[in-house]
CSV table of C-alpha atoms and ligand atoms in Angstrom, one decimal:
chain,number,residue,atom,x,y,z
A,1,UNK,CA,93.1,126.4,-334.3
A,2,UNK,CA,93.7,127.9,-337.7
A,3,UNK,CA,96.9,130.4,-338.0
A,4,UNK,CA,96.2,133.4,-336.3
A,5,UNK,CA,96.2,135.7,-338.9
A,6,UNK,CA,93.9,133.7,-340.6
A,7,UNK,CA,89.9,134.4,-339.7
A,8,UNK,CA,86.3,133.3,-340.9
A,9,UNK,CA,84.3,136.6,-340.4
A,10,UNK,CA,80.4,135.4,-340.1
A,11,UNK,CA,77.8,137.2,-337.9
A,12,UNK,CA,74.5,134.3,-336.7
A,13,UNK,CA,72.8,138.0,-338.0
A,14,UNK,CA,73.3,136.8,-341.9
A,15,UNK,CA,70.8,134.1,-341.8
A,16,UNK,CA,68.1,136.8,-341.3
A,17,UNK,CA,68.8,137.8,-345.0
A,18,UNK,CA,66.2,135.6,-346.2
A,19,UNK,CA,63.5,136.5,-348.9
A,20,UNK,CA,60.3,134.2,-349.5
A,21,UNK,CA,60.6,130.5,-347.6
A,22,UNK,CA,61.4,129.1,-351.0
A,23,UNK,CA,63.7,131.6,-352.5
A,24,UNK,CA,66.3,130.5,-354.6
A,25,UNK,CA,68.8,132.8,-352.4
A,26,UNK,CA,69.1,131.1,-349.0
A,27,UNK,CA,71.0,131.6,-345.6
A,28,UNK,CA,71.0,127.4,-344.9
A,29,UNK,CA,73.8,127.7,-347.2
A,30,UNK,CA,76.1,129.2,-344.0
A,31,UNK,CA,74.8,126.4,-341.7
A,32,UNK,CA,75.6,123.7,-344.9
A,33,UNK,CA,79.0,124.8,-345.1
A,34,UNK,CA,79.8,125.3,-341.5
A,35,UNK,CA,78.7,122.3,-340.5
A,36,UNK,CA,81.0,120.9,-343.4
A,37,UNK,CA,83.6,122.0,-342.2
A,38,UNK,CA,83.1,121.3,-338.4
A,39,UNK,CA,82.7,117.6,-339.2
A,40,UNK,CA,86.4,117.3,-341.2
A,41,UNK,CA,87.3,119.7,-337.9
A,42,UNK,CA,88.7,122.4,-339.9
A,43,UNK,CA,86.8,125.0,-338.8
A,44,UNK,CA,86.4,125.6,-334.7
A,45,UNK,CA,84.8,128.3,-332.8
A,46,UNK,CA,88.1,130.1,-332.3
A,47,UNK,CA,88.3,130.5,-335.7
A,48,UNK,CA,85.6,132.7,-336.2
A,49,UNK,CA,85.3,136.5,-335.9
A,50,UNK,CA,81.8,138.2,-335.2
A,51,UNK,CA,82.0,141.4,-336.6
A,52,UNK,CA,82.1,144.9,-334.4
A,53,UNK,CA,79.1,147.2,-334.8
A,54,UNK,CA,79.7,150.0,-337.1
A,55,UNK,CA,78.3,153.7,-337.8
A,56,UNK,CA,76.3,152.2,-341.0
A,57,UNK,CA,75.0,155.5,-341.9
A,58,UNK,CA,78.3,156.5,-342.5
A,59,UNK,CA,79.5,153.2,-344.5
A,60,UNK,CA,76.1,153.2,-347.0
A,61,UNK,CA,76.6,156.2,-347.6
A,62,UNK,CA,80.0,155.3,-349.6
A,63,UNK,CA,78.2,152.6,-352.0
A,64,UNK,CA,74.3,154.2,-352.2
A,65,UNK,CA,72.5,156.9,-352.5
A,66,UNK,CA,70.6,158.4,-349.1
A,67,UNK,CA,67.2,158.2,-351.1
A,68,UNK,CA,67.9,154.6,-351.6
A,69,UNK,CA,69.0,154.1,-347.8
A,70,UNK,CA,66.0,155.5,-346.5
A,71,UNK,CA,63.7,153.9,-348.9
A,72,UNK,CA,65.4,150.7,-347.7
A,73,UNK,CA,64.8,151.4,-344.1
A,74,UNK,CA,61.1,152.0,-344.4
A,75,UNK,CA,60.0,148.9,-346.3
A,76,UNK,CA,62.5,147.1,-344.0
A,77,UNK,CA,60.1,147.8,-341.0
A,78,UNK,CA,57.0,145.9,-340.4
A,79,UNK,CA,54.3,148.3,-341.9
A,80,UNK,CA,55.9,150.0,-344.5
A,81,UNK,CA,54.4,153.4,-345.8
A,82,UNK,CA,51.5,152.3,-348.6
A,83,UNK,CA,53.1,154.7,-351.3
A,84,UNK,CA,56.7,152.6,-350.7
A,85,UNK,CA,55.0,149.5,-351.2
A,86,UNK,CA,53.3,150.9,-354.2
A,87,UNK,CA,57.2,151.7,-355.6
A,88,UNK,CA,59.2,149.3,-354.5
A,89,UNK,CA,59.6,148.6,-358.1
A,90,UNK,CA,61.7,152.1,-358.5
A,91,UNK,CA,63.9,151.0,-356.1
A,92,UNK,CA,64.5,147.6,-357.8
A,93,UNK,CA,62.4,145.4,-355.1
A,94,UNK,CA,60.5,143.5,-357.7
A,95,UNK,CA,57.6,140.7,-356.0
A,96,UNK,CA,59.6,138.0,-357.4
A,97,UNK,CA,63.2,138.7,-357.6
A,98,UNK,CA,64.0,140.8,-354.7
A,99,UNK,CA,61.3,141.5,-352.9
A,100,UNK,CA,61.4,143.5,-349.7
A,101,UNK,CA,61.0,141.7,-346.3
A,102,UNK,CA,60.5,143.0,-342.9
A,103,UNK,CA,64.1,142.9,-341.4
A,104,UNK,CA,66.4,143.5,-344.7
A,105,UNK,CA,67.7,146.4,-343.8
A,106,UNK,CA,68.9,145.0,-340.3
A,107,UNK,CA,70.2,141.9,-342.4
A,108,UNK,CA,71.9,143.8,-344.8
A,109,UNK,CA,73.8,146.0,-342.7
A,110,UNK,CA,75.3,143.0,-340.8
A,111,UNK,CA,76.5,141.7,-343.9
A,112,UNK,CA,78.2,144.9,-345.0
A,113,UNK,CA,79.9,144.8,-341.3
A,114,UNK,CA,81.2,141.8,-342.3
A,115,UNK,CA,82.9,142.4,-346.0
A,116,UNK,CA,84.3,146.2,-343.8
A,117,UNK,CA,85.7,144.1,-341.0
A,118,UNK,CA,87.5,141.3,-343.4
A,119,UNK,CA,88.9,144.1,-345.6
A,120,UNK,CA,89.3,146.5,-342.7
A,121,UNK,CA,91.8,143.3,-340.9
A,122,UNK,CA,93.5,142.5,-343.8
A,123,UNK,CA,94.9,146.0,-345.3
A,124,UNK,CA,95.7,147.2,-341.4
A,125,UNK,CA,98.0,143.8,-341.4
A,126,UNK,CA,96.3,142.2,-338.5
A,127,UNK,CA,95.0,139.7,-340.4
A,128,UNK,CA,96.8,138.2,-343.8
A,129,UNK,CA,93.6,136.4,-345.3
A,130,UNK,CA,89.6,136.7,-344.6
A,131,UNK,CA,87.1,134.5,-345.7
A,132,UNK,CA,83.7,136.2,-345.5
A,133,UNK,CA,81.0,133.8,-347.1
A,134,UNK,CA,78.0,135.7,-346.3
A,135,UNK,CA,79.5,138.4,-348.7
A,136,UNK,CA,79.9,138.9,-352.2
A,137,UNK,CA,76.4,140.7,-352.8
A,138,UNK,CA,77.7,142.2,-356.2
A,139,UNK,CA,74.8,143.0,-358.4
A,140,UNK,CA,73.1,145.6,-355.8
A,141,UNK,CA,73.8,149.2,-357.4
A,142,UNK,CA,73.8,153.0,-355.9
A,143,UNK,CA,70.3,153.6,-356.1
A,144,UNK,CA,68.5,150.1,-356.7
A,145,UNK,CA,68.3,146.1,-355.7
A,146,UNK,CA,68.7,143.7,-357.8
A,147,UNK,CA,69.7,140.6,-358.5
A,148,UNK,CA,68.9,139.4,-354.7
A,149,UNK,CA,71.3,141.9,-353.1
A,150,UNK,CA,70.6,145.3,-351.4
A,151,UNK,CA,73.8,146.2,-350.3
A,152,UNK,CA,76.7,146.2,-352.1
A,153,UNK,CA,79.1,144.9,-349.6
A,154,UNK,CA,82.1,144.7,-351.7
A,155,UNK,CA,82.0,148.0,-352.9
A,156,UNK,CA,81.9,149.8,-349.7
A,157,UNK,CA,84.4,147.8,-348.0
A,158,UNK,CA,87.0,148.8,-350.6
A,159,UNK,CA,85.9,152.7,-350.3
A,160,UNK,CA,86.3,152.4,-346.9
A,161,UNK,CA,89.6,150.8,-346.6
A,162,UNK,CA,90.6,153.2,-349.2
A,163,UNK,CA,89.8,156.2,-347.4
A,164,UNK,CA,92.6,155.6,-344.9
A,165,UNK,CA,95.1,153.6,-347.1
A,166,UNK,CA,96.3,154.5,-350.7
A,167,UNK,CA,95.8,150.9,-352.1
A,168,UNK,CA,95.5,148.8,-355.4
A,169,UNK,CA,92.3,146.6,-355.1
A,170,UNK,CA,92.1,143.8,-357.7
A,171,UNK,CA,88.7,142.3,-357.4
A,172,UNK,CA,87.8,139.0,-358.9
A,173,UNK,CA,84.4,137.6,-359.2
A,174,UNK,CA,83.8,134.2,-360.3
A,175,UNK,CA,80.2,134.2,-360.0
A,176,UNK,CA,78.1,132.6,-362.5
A,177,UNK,CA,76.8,136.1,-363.1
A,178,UNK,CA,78.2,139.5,-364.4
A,179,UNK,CA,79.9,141.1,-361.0
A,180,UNK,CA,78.4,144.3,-362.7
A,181,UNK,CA,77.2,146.5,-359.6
A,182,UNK,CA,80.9,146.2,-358.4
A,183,UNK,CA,82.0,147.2,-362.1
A,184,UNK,CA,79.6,150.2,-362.2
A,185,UNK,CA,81.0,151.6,-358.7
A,186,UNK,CA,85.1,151.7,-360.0
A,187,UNK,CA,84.4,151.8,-363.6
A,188,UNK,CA,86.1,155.6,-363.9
A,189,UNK,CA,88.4,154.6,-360.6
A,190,UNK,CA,91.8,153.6,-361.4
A,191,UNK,CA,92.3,152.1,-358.3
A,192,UNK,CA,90.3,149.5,-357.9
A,193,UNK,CA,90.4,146.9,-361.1
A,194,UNK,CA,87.3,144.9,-361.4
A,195,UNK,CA,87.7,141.3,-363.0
A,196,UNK,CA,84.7,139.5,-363.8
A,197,UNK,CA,84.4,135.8,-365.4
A,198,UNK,CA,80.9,134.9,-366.1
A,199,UNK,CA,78.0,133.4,-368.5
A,200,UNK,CA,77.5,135.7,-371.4
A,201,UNK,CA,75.2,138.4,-371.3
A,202,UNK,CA,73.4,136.9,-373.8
A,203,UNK,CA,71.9,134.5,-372.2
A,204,UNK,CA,72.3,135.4,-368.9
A,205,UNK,CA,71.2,138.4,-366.0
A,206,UNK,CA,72.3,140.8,-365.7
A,207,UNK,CA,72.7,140.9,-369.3
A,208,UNK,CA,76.4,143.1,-369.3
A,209,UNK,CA,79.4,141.7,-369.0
A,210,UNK,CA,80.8,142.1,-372.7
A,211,UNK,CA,84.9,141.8,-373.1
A,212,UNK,CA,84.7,145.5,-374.6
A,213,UNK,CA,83.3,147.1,-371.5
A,214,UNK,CA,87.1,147.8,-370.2
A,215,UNK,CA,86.4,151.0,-368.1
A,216,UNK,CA,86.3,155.0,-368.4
A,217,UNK,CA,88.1,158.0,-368.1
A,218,UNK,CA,91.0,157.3,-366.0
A,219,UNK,CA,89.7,154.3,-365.2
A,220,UNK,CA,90.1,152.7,-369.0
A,221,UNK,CA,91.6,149.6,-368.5
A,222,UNK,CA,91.2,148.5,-365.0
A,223,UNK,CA,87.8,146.7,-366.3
A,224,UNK,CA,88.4,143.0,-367.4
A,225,UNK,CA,85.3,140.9,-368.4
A,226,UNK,CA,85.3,137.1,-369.6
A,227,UNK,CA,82.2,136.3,-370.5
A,228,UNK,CA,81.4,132.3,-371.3
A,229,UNK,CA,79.0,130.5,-373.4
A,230,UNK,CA,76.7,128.5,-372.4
A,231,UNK,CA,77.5,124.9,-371.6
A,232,UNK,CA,81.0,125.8,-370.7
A,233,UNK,CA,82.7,123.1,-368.5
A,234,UNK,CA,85.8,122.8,-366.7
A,235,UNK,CA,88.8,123.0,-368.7
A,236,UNK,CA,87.5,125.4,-371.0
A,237,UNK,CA,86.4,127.8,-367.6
A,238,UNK,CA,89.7,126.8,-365.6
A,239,UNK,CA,92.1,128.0,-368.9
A,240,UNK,CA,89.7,131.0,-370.0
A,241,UNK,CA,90.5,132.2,-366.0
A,242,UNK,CA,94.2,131.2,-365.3
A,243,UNK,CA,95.0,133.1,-368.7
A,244,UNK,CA,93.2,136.5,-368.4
A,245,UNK,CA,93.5,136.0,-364.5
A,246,UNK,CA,97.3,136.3,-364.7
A,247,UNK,CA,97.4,138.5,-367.6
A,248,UNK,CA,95.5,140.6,-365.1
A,249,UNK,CA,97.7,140.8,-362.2
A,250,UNK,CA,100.4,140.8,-364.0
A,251,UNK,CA,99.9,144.2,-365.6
A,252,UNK,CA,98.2,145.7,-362.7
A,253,UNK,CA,100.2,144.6,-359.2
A,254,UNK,CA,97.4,145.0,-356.9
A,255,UNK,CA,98.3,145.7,-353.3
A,256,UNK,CA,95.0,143.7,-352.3
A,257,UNK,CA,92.8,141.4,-353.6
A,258,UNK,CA,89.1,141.1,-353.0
A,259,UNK,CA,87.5,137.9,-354.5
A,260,UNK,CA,83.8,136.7,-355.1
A,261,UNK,CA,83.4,132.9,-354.4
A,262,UNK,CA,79.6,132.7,-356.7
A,263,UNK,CA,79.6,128.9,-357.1
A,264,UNK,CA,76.5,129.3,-359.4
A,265,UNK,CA,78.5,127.9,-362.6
A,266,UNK,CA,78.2,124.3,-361.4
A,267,UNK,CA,76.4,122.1,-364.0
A,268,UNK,CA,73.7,121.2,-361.5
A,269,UNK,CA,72.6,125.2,-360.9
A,270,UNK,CA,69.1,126.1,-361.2
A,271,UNK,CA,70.2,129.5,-362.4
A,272,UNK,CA,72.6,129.3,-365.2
A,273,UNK,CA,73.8,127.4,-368.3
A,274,UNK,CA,77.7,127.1,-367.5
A,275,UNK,CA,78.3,123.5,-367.5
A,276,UNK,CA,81.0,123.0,-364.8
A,277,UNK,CA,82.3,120.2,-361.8
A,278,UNK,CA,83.3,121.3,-358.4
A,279,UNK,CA,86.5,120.6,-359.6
A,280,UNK,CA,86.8,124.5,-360.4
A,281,UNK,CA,85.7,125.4,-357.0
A,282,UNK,CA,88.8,123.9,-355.5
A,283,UNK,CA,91.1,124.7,-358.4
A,284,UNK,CA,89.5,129.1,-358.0
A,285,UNK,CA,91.0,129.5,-355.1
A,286,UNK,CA,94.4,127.9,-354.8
A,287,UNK,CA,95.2,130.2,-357.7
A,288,UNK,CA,94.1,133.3,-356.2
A,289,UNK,CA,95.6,132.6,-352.8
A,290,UNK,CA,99.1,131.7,-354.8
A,291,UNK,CA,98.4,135.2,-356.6
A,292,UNK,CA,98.0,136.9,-353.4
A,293,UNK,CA,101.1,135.7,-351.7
A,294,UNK,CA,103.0,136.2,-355.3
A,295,UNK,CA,101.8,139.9,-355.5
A,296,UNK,CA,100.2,141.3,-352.5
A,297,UNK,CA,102.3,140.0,-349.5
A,298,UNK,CA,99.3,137.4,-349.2
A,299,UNK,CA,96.6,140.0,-348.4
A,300,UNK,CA,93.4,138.7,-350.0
A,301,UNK,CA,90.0,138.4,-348.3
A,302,UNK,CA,87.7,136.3,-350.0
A,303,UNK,CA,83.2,136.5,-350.1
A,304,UNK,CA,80.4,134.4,-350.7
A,305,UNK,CA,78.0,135.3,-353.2
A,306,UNK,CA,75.9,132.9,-355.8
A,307,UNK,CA,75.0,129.5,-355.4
A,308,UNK,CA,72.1,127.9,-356.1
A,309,UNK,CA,72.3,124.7,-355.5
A,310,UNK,CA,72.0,124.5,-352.0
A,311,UNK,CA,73.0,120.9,-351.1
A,312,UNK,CA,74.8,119.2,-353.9
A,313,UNK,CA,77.0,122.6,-354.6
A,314,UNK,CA,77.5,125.3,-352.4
A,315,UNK,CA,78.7,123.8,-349.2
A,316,UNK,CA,81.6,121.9,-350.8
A,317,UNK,CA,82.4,124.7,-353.1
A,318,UNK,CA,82.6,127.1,-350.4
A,319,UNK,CA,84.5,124.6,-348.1
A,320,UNK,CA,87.2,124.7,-350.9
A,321,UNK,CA,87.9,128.4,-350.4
A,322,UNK,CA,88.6,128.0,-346.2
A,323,UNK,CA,90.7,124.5,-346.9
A,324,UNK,CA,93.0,126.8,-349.4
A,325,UNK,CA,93.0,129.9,-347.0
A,326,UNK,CA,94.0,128.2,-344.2
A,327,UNK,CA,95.5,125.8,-346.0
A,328,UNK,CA,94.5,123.0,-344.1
A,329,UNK,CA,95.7,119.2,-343.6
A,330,UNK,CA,92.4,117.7,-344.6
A,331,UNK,CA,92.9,119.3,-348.2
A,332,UNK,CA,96.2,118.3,-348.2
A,333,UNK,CA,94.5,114.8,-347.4
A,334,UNK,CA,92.2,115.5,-350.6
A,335,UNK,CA,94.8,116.2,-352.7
A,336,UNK,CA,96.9,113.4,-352.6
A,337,UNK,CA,94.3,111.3,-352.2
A,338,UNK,CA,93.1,113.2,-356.0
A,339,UNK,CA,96.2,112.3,-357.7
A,340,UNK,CA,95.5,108.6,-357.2
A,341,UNK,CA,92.6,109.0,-358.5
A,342,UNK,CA,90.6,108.3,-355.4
A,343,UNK,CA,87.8,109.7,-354.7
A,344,UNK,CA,87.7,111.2,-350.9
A,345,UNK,CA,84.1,110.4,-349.2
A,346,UNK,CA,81.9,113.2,-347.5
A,347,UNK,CA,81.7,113.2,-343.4
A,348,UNK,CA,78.9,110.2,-342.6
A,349,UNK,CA,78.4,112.8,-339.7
A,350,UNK,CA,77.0,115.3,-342.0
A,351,UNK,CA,75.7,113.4,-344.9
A,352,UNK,CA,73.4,111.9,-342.3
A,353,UNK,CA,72.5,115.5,-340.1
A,354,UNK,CA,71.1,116.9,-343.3
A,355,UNK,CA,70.0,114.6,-345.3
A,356,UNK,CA,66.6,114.4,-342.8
A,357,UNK,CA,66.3,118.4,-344.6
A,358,UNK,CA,66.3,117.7,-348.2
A,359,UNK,CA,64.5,115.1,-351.0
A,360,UNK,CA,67.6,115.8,-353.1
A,361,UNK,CA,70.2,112.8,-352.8
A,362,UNK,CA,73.2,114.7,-351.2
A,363,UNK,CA,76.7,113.9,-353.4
A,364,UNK,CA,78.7,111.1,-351.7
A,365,UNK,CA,82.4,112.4,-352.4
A,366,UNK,CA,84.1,115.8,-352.0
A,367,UNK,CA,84.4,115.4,-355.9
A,368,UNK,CA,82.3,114.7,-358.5
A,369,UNK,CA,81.7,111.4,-359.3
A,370,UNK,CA,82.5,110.2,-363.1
A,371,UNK,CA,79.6,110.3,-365.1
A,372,UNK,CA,77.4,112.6,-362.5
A,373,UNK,CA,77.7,115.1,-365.2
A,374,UNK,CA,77.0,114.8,-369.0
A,375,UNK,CA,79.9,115.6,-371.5
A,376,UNK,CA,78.5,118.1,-373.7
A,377,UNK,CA,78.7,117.4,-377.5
A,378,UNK,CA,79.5,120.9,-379.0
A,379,UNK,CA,82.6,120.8,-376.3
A,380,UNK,CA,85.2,122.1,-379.3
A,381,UNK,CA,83.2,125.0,-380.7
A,382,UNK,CA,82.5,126.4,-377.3
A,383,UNK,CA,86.1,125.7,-376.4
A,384,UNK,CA,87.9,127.6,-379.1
A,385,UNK,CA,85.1,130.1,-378.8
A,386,UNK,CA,85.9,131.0,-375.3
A,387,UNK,CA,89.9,130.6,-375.9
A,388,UNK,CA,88.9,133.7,-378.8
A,389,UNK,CA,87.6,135.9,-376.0
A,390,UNK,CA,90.1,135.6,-373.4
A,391,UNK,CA,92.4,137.1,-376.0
A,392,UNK,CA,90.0,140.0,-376.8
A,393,UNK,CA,89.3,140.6,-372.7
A,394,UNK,CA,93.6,140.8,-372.2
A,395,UNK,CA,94.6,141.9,-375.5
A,396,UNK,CA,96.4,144.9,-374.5
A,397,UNK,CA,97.9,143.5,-371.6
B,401,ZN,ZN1,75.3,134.5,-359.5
B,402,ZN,ZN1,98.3,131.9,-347.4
């Protein structure tokens, strides 16, 4: 068993978020991961906290508006009222995107219990980190979906906690994608600084995102957006982050942070343009983690979010975060066995469980293998482009 005061919060109740059969967004992700992480036993039963049922009237309420609850709640059922159907559009549950399902409500909710529990555990000091990988739902705002996410998870786990406890919330989002629903909810609100690294707006949903969007009112500042260009890959990402990352903290000693684990800007995502290896997803969190223990007494609880690629990506990448947290022998194991340049091989145990579920030729090695990834030719320009923006997004730090 894992230190005490370390937990994986998951609730069996997340896999009913599911949209269409086919749906980029998908809950097999959890089973991937767990599964993962069973066979290199680093994850066990005990290890594992169900969240506790909670007065969810009470919690929506402190990221969306009731109009949008209710709404919500109707097309949740299994005969929703014809003039809902007709507008589901108003409320942002387009056919294709995010289309309502029978259930979502339910769903939702059990994935907001598990972002309040994680945060709830970690500022009380019961429990030092939280890892949360149904979580992360970032793009879902007060009155609308989008983006595949109805609840905004994040955002009312941080109101929550901060309705009891006067704390500084640094949230970082590493997502593929603009983190801009949580950016929206704290843009005027001092106490909660939103950092977001993701694929340009330009090319990229949500489309926001820009290094000049730094916040309102007396929340000016606590805004911090580094937006990529396409075709970004790993040492470019892994600089542009460490650099504006600890500029970050450095200027705004958080008491807490709160990070988004999106592993959606892997080269092999369906979704995006970034250009990366899974070498970022173990590098992401070992920095925040040694940023949590350098300036918040090692309170961090960490989410899910993006991921696209379901096989190949996601369940690695998200194994990284739990290794760090819990800092486990087997990455330990992975490491060494990195600096010699050896390449560590997945479970046989679990290459051959789900590869009986999937065409796609499941990766071999916890890494990437050489050459499984094209070097991209315009590699300088991009580079010195994205070095330019960091400065911009941290200028004034
Ligand atoms: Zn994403
Ligand atoms: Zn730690």
């Amino acid at each position: 068993m894992t230190n005490p005061q370390i937990r994986f919060i998951h609730s069996k109740a997340a896999s009913s978020y599911q949209f269409e059969k086919d749906h980029p967004f998908h809950p097999i992700r959890y089973d991937l991961t767990i599964s993962l992480l069973e066979h290199v036993g680093a994850l066990s039963q005990t290890d594992i906290l169900e969240p506790p049922k909670y007065d969810m009237e009470d919690l929506l309420l402190l990221g969306h508006q009731e109009s949008y609850i209710e709404a919500i709640k109707l097309l949740s059922t299994t005969q929703p009222p014809v003039h809902l159907k007709e507008n589901a559009e108003l409320y942002g549950l387009q056919a294709d995107d995010t289309p309502y399902f029978a259930g979502m409500h339910e769903a939702a909710c059990s994935i907001v219990a598990g972002t309040v529990h994680a945060v709830e555990e970690v500022v009380q000091g019961r429990l030092q980190h939280a890892y949360h990988m149904a979580g992360g739902l970032h793009h879902a705002l007060p009155n609308r979906a989008a983006g595949f996410c109805i609840y905004n998870d994040a955002v009312i786990a941080i109101r929550a906690a901060q309705r009891q406890h006067q704390i500084r919330v640094l949230y970082i989002d590493t997502d593929v994608h603009h983190g801009d629903g949580v950016q929206l909810a704290f843009y005027a609100e001092p106490s909660v600084c939103t950092y977001s690294i993701h694929e340009t707006g330009k090319f990229l949903f949500p489309g926001t995102g820009y290094h000049y969007e730094r916040g309102i009112e007396q929340g000016y500042g606590t805004s911090i957006n580094v937006p990529l260009e396409p075709y970004t890959e790993d040492e470019s990402w892994l600089n542009s982050f460490e650099y504006t990352l600890r500029k970050t903290i450095q200027h705004y000693k958080p008491d807490l942070i709160v990070s988004q684990h999106g592993c959606d800007a892997h080269a092999y995502d369906p979704l995006s343009h970034l250009h990366c290896s899974i070498g970022i997803y173990e590098r992401i969190p070992q920095l925040i983690h040694e940023l949590a223990h350098s300036y918040c007494n090692g309170k961090w609880v960490a989410l899910g979010g993006g991921g696209y690629d379901l096989f190949r990506v996601v369940p690695r990448a998200w194994s990284y975060v739990w290794l760090e947290m819990a800092d486990h022998a087997f990455l330990h194991q992975l490491l060494e066995a990195k600096q010699k340049r050896n390449l560590t091989p997945l479970p046989k145990g679990w290459l051959q469980q789900w590869s009986t579920v999937t065409t796609q030729q499941l990766p071999l090695y916890w890494q990437d293998e050489a050459g499984s990834i094209q070097a991209i030719p315009r590699r300088e320009e991009i580079t010195a482009r994205n070095k330019h923006i960091a400065e911009l997004s941290v200028q004034d730090m």
